[in-house]
PDB file of C-alpha atoms and ligand atoms in Angstrom:
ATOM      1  CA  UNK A   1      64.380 -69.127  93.995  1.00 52.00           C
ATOM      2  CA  UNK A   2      64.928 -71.241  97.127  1.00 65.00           C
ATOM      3  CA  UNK A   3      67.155 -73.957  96.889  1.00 81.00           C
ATOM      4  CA  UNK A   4      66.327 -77.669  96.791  1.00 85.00           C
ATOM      5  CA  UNK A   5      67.076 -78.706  99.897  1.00 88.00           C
ATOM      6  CA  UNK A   6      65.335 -75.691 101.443  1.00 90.00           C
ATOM      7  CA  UNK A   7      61.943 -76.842  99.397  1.00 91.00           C
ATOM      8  CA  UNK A   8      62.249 -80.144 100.664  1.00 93.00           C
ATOM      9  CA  UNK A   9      62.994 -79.374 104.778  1.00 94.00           C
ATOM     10  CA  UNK A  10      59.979 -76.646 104.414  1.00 96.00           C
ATOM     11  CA  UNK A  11      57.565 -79.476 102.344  1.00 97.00           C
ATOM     12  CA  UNK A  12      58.604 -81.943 105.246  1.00 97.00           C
ATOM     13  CA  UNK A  13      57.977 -79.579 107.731  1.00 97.00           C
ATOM     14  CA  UNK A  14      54.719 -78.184 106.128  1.00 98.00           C
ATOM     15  CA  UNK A  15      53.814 -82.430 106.399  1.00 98.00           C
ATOM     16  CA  UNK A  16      53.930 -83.281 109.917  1.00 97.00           C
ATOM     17  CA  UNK A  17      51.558 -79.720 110.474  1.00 98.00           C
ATOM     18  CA  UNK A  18      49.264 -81.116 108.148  1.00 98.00           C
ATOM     19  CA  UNK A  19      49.293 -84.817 109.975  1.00 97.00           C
ATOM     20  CA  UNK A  20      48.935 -83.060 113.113  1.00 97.00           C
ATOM     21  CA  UNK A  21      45.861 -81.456 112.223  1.00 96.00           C
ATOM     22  CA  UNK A  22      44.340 -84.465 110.637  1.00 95.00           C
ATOM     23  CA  UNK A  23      46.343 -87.463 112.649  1.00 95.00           C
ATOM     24  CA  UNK A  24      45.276 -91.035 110.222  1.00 94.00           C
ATOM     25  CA  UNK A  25      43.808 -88.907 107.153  1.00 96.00           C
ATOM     26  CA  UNK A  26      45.573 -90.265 103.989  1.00 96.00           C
ATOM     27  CA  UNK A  27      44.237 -89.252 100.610  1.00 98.00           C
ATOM     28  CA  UNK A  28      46.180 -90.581  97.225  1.00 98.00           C
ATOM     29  CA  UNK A  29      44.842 -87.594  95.049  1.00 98.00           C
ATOM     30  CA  UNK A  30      44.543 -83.723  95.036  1.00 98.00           C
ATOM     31  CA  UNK A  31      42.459 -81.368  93.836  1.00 98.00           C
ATOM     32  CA  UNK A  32      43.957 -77.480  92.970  1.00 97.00           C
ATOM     33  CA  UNK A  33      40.947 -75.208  92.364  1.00 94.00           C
ATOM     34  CA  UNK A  34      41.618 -72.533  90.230  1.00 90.00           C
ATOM     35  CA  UNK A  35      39.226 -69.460  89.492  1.00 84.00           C
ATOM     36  CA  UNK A  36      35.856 -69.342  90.529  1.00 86.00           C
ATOM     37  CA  UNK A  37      36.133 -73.670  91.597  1.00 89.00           C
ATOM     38  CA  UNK A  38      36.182 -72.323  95.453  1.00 85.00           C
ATOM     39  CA  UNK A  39      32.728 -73.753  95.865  1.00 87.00           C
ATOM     40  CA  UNK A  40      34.069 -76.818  95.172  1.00 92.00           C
ATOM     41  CA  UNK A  41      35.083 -77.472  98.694  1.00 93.00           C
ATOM     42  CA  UNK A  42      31.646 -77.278 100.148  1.00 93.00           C
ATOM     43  CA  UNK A  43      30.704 -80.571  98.639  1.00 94.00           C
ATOM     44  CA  UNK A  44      33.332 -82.012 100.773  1.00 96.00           C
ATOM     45  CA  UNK A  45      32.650 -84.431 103.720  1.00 93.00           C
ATOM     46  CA  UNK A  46      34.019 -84.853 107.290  1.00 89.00           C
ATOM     47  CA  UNK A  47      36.411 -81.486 105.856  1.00 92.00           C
ATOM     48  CA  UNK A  48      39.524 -80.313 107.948  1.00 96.00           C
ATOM     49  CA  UNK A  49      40.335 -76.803 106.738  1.00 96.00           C
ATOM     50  CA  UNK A  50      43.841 -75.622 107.372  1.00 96.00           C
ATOM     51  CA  UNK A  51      45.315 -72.099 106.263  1.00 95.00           C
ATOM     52  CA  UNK A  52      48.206 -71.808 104.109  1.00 96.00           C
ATOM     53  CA  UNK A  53      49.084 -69.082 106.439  1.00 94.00           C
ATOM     54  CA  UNK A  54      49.669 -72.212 109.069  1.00 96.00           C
ATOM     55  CA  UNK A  55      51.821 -74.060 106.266  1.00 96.00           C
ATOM     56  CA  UNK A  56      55.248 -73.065 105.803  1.00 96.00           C
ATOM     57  CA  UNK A  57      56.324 -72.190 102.085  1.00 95.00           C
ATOM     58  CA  UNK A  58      52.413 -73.028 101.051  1.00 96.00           C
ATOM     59  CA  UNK A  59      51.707 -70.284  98.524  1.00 94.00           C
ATOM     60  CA  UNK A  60      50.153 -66.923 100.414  1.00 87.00           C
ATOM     61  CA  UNK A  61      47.924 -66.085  96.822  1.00 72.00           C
ATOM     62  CA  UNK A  62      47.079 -62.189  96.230  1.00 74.00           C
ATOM     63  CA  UNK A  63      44.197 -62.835  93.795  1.00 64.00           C
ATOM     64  CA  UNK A  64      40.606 -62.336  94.553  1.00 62.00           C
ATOM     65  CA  UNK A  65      38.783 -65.432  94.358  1.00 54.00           C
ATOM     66  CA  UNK A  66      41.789 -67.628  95.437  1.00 57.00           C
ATOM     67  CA  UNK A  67      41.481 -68.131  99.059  1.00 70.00           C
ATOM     68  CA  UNK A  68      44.621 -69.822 100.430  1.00 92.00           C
ATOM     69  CA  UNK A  69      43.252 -72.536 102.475  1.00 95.00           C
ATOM     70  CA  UNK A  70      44.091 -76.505 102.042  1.00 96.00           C
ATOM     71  CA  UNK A  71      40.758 -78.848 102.811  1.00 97.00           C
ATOM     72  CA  UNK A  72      41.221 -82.331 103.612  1.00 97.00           C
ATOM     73  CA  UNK A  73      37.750 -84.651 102.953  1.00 97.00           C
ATOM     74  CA  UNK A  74      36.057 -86.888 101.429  1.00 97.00           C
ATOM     75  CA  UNK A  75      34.149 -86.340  98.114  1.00 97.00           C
ATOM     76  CA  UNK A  76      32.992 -88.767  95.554  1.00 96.00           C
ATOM     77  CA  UNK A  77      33.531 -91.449  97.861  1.00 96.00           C
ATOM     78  CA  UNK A  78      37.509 -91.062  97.816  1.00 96.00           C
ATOM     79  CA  UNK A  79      39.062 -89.022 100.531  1.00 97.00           C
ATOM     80  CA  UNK A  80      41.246 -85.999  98.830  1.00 98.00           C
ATOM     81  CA  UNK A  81      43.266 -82.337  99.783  1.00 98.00           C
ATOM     82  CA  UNK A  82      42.122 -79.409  97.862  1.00 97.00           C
ATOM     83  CA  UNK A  83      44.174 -76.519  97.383  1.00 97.00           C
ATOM     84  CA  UNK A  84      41.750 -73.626  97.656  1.00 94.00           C
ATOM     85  CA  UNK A  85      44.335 -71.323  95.854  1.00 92.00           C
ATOM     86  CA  UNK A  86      47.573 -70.900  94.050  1.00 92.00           C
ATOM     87  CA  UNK A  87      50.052 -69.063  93.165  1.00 93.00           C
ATOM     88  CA  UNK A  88      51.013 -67.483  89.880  1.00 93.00           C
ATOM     89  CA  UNK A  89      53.712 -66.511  88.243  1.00 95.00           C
ATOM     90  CA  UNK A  90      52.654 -63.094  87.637  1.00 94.00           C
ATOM     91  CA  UNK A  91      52.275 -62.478  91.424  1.00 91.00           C
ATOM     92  CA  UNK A  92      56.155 -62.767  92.117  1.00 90.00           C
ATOM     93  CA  UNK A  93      58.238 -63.313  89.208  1.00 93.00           C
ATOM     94  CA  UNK A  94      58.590 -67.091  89.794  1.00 92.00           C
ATOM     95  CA  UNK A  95      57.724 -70.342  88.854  1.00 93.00           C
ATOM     96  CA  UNK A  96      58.309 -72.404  91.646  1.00 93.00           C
ATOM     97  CA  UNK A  97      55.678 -70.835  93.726  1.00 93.00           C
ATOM     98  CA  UNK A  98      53.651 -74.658  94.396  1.00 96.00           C
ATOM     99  CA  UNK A  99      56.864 -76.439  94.529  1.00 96.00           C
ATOM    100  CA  UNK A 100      56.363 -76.455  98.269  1.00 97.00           C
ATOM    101  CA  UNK A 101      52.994 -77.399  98.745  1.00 98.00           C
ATOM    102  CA  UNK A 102      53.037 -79.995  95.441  1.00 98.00           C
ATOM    103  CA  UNK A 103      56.107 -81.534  97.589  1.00 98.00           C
ATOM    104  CA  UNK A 104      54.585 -81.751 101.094  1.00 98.00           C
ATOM    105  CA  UNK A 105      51.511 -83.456  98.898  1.00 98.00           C
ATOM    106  CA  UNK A 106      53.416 -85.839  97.764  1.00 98.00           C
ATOM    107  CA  UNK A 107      55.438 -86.733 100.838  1.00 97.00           C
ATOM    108  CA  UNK A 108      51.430 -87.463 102.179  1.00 97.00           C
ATOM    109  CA  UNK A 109      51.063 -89.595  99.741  1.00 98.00           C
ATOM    110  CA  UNK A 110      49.314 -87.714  96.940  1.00 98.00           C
ATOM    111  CA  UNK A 111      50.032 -89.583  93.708  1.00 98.00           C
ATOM    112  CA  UNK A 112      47.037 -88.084  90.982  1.00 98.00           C
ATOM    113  CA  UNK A 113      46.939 -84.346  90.431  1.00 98.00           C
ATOM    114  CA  UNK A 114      43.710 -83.128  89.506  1.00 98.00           C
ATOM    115  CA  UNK A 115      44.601 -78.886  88.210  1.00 98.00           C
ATOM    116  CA  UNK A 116      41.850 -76.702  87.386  1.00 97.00           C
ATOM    117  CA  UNK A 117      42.088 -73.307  86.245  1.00 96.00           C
ATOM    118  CA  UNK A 118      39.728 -70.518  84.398  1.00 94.00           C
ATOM    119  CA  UNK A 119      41.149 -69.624  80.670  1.00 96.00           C
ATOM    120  CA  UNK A 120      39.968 -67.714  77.771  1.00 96.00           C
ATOM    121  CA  UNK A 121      38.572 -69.866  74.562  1.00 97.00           C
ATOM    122  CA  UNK A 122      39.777 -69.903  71.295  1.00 98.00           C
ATOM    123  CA  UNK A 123      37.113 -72.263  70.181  1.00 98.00           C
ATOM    124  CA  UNK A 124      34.156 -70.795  68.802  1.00 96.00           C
ATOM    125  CA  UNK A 125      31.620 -74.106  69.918  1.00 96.00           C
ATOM    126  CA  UNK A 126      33.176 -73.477  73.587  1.00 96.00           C
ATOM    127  CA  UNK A 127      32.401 -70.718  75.166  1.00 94.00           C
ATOM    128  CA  UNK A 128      31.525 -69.076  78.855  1.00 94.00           C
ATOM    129  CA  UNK A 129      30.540 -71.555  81.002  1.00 94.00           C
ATOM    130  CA  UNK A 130      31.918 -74.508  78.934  1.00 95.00           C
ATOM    131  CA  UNK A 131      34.886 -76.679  80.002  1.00 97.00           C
ATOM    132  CA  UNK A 132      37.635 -78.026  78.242  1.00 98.00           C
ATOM    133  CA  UNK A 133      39.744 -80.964  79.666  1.00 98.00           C
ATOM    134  CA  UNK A 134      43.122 -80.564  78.932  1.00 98.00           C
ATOM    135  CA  UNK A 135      44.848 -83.111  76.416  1.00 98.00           C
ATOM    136  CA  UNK A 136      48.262 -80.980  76.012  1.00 98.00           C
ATOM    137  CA  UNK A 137      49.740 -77.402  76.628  1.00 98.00           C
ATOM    138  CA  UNK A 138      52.322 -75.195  75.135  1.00 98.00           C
ATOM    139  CA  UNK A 139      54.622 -73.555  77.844  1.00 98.00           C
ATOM    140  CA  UNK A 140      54.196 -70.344  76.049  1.00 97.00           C
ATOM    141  CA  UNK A 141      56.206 -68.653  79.132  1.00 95.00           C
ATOM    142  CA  UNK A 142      59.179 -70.380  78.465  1.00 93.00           C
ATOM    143  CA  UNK A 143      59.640 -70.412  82.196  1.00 96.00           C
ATOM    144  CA  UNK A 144      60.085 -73.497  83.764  1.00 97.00           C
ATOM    145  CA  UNK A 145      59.954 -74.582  88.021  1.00 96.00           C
ATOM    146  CA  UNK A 146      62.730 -77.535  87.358  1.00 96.00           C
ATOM    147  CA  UNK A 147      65.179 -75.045  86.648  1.00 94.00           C
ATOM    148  CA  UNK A 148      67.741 -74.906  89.184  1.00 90.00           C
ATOM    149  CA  UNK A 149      67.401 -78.890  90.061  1.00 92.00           C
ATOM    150  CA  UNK A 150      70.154 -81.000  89.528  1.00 91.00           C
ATOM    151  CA  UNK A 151      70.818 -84.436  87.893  1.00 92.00           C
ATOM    152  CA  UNK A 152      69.526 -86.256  85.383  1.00 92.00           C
ATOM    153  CA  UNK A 153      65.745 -86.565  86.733  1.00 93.00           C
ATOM    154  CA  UNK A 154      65.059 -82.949  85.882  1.00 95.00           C
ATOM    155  CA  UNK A 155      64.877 -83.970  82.126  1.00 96.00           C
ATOM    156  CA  UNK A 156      61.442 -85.319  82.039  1.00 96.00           C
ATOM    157  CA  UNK A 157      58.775 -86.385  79.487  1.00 96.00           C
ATOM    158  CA  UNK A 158      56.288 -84.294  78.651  1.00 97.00           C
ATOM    159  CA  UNK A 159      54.980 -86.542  75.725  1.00 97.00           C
ATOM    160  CA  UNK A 160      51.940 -87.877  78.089  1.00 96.00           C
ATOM    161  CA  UNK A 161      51.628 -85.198  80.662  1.00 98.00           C
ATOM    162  CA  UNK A 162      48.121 -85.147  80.568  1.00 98.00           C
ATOM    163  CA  UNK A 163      47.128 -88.972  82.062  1.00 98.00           C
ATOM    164  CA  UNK A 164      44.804 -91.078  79.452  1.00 98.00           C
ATOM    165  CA  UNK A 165      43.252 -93.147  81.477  1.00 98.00           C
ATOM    166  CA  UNK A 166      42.342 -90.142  83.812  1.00 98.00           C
ATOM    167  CA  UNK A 167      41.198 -88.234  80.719  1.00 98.00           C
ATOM    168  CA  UNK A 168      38.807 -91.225  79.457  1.00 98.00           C
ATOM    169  CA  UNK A 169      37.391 -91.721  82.474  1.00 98.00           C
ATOM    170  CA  UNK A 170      36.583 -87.651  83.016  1.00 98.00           C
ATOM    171  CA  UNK A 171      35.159 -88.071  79.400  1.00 98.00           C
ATOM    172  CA  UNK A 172      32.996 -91.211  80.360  1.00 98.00           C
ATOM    173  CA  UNK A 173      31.709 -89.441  83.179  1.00 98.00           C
ATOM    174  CA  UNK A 174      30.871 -86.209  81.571  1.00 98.00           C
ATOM    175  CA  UNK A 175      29.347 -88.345  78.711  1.00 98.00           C
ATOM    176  CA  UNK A 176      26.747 -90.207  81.376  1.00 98.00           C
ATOM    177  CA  UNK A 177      25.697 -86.728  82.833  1.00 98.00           C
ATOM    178  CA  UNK A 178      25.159 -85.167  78.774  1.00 97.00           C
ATOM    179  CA  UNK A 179      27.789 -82.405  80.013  1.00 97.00           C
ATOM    180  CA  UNK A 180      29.942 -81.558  76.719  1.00 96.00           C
ATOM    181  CA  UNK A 181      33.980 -81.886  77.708  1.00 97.00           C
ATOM    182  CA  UNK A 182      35.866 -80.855  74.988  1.00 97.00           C
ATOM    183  CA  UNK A 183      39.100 -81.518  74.662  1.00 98.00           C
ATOM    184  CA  UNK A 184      42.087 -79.441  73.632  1.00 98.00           C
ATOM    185  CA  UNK A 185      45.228 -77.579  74.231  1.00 98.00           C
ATOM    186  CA  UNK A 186      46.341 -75.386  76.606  1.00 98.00           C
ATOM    187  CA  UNK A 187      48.431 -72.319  76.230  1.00 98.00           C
ATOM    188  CA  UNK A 188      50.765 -70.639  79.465  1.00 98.00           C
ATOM    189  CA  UNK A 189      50.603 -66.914  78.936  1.00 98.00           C
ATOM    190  CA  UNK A 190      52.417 -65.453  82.262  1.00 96.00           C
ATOM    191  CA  UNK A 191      50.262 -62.803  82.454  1.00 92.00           C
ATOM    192  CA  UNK A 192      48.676 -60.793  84.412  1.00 96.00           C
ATOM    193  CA  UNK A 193      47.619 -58.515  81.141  1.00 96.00           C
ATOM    194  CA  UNK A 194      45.305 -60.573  79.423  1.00 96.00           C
ATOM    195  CA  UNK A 195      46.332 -61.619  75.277  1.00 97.00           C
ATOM    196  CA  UNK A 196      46.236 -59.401  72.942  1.00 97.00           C
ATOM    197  CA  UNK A 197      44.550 -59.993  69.723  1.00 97.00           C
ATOM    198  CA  UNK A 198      46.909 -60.176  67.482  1.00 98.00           C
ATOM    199  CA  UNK A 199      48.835 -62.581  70.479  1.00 98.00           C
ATOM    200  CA  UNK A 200      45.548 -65.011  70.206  1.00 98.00           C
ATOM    201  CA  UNK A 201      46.062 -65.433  66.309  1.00 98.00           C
ATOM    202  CA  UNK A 202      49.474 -66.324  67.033  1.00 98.00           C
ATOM    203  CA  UNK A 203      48.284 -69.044  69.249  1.00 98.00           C
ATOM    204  CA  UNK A 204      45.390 -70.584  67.242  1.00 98.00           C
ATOM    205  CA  UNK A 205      48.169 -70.967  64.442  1.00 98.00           C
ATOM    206  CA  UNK A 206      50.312 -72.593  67.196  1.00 98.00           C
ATOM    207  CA  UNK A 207      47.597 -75.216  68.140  1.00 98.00           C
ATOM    208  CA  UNK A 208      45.812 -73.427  71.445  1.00 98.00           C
ATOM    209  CA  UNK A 209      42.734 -73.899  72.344  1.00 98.00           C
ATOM    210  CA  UNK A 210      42.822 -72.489  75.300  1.00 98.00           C
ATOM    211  CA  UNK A 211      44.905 -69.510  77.127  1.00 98.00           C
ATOM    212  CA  UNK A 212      45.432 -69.076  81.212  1.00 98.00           C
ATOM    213  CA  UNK A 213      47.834 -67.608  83.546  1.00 97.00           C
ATOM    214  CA  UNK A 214      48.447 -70.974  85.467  1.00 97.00           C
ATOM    215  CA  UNK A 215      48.501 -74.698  85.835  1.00 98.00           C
ATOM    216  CA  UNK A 216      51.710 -75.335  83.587  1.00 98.00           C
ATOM    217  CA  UNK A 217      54.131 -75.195  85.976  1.00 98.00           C
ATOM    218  CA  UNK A 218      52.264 -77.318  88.653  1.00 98.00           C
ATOM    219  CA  UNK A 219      51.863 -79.665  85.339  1.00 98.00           C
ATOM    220  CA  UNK A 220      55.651 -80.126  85.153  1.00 98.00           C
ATOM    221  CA  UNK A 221      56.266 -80.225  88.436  1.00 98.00           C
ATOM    222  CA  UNK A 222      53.308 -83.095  89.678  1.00 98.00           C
ATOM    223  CA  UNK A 223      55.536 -84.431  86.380  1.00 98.00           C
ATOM    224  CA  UNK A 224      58.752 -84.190  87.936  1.00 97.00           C
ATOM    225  CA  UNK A 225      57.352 -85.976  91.379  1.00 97.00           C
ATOM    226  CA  UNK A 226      55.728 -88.861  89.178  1.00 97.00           C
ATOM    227  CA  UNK A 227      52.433 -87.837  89.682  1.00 98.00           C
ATOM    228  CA  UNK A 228      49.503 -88.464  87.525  1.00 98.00           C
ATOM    229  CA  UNK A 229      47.558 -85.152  85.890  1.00 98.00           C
ATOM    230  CA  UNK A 230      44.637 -83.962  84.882  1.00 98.00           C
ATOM    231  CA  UNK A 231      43.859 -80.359  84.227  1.00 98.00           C
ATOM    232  CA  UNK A 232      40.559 -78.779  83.304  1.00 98.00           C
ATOM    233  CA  UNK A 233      39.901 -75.472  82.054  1.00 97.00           C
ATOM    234  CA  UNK A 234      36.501 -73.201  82.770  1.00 96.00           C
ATOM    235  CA  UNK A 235      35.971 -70.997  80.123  1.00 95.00           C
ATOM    236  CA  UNK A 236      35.192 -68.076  81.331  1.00 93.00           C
ATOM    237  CA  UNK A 237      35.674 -65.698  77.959  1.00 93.00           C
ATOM    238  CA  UNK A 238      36.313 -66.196  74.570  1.00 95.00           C
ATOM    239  CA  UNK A 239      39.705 -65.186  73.734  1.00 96.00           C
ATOM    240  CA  UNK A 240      41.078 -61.508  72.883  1.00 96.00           C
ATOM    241  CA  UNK A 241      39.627 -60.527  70.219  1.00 94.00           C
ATOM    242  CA  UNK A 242      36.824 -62.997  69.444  1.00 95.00           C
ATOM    243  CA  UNK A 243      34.457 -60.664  70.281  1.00 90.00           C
ATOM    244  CA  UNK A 244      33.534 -57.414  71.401  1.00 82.00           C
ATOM    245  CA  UNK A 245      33.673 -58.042  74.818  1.00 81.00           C
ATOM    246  CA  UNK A 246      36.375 -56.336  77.651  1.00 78.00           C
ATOM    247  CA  UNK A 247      38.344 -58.786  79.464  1.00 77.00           C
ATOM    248  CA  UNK A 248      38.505 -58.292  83.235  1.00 76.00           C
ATOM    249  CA  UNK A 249      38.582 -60.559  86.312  1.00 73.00           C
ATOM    250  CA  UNK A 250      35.498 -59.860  87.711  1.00 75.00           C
ATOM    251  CA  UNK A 251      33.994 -60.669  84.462  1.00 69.00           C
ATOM    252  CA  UNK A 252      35.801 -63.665  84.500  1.00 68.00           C
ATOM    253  CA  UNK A 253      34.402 -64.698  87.950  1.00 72.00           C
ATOM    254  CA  UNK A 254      30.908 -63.889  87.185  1.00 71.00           C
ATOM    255  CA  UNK A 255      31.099 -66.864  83.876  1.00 73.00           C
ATOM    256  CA  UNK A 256      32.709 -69.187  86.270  1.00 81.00           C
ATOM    257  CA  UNK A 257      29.883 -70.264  88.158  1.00 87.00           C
ATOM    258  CA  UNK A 258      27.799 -72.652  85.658  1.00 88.00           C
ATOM    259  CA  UNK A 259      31.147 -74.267  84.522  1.00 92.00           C
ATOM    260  CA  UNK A 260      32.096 -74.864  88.036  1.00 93.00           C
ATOM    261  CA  UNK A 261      28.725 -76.945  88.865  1.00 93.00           C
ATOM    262  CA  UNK A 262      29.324 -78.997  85.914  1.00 95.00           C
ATOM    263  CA  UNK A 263      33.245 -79.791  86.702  1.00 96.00           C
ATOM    264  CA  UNK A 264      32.203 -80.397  90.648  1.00 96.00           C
ATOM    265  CA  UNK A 265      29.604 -83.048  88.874  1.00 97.00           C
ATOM    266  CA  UNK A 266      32.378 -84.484  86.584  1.00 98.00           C
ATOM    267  CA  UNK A 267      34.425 -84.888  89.027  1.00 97.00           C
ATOM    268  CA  UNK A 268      32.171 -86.784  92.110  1.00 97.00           C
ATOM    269  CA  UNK A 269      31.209 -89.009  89.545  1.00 97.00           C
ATOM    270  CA  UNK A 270      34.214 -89.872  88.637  1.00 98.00           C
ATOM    271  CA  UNK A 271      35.779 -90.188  91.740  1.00 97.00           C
ATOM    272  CA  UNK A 272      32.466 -92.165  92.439  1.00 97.00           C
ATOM    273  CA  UNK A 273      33.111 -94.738  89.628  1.00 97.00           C
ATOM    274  CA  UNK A 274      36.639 -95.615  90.897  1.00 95.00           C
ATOM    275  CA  UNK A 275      35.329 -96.940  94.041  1.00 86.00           C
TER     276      UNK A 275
HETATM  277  N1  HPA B   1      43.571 -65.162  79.094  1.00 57.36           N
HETATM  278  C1  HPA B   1      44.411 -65.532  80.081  1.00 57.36           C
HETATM  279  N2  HPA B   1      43.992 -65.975  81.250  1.00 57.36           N
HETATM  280  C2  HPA B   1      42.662 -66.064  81.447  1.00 57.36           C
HETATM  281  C3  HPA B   1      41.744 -65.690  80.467  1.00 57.36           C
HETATM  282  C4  HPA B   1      42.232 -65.203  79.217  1.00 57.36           C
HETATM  283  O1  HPA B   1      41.485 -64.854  78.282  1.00 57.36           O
HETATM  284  N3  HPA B   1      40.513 -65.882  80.990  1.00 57.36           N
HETATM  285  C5  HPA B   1      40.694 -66.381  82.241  1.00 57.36           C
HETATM  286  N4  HPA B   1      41.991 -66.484  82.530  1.00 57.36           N
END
């Protein structure tokens, strides 16, 4: 793990590429796409695309799907970065892997964290191609990206991670466009196996509703910086076990595409209705 003072001199530095690029673009929210949300950044406007490869300590993601490129743009009538890619915990052993980029965000000014991911459903009414906004999570993992930080900041509240108002006004706007947005909890498996059956029943009796590979750590991080979240799930399976079909990625990329169009509307017309 790199130390704090190395996160922040790489975040800063990672910054003033990222003003360079885009000199007077200032955005107060980002987006992190997760599975199969890629798409997401063609509905942007007047976009700047920059590489992480061009953005030191920016995560350098190994997963199909996951590009590694940060957009800058408008959409919904509010200008915001997307992350187009992430990285995981299962892809080095860590879980400070977004500490950078969540960092160099925030010294731009980023304040709301919007987190998607793709995750398996344990909820029988929600299935593939459904979304479920996230009201809680269980850090399942155990792992945690604040260790290592000093002081008596590092011992934050979790009790309202997940930002109300943010969450109501999602709902509202999934309500006006007769999308269903379910709400529940979301469980960190580190992955990258997939759950095992009898794993799932553990975590329906532990109050999950949902189970991915991701998000959590960005969740208490964005936390630890004072940002606002949000995090939405697209179900791409139902859970281990809930049925008899195999779990695989590609599988899970080819469900992600209906719950991604419904999220990108969500979200524009939300962003829409703060303006
Ligand atoms: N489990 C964990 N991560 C996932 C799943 C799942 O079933 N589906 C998509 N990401």
């Amino acid at each position: 793990m790199k130390n704090t003072q190395e996160i922040k001199e790489t975040a800063l530095a990672a910054a003033d590429i990222i003003r360079e690029r885009a000199p007077g673009f200032t955005a107060t929210k980002a987006i992190v796409l997760g599975s199969g949300l890629g798409p997401l950044v063609e509905a942007l406007r007047d976009a700047v695309a920059i590489s992480y490869s061009d953005l030191p300590g920016f995560p350098r993601p190994s997963v199909e799907g996951h590009a590694g490129t940060l957009h800058l743009g408008t959409l919904g009538g509010q200008a915001v970065f997307m992350m187009q890619g992430r990285s995981h915990y299962y892809e080095s052993g860590r879980p400070d892997g977004m500490k950078t980029a969540l960092l160099a965000l925030r010294e731009l000014g980023v304040k709301t964290l919007f987190l998607t991911n793709a995750a398996g459903s344990l909820l029988e009414e929600t299935g593939p191609g459904e979304l479920i906004l996230i009201k809680d999570h269980i850090n399942y993992s155990g792992l945690n990206p604040l260790i290592g930080e000093s002081g008596s900041e590092r011992f934050i509240d979790m009790t309202t991670a997940y930002d109300e108002t943010i969450r109501s006004g999602l709902k509202r706007s999934a309500f006006e466009l007769d999308i269903p947005l379910t709400e529940g909890v979301y469980m960190w498996f580190s992955g990258p196996s997939f759950e095992t059956p009898a794993e799932i029943n553990m975590a329906r009796v532990l109050g999950a509703d949902a189970v991915g590979m991701s998000t959590v750590p960005e969740v208490i991080y964005g936390r630890f910086l004072g940002m606002k979240i949000a995090g939405v799930s697209i179900v791409t399976n139902y859970a281990a076990g809930m049925n008899d079909e195999p779990l695989s990625h590609e599988q899970t990329m080819d469900n992600a595409d209906r719950a991604a169009q419904n999220f990108q509307r969500i979200l524009i017309q939300y962003l829409e209705s703060l303006s």
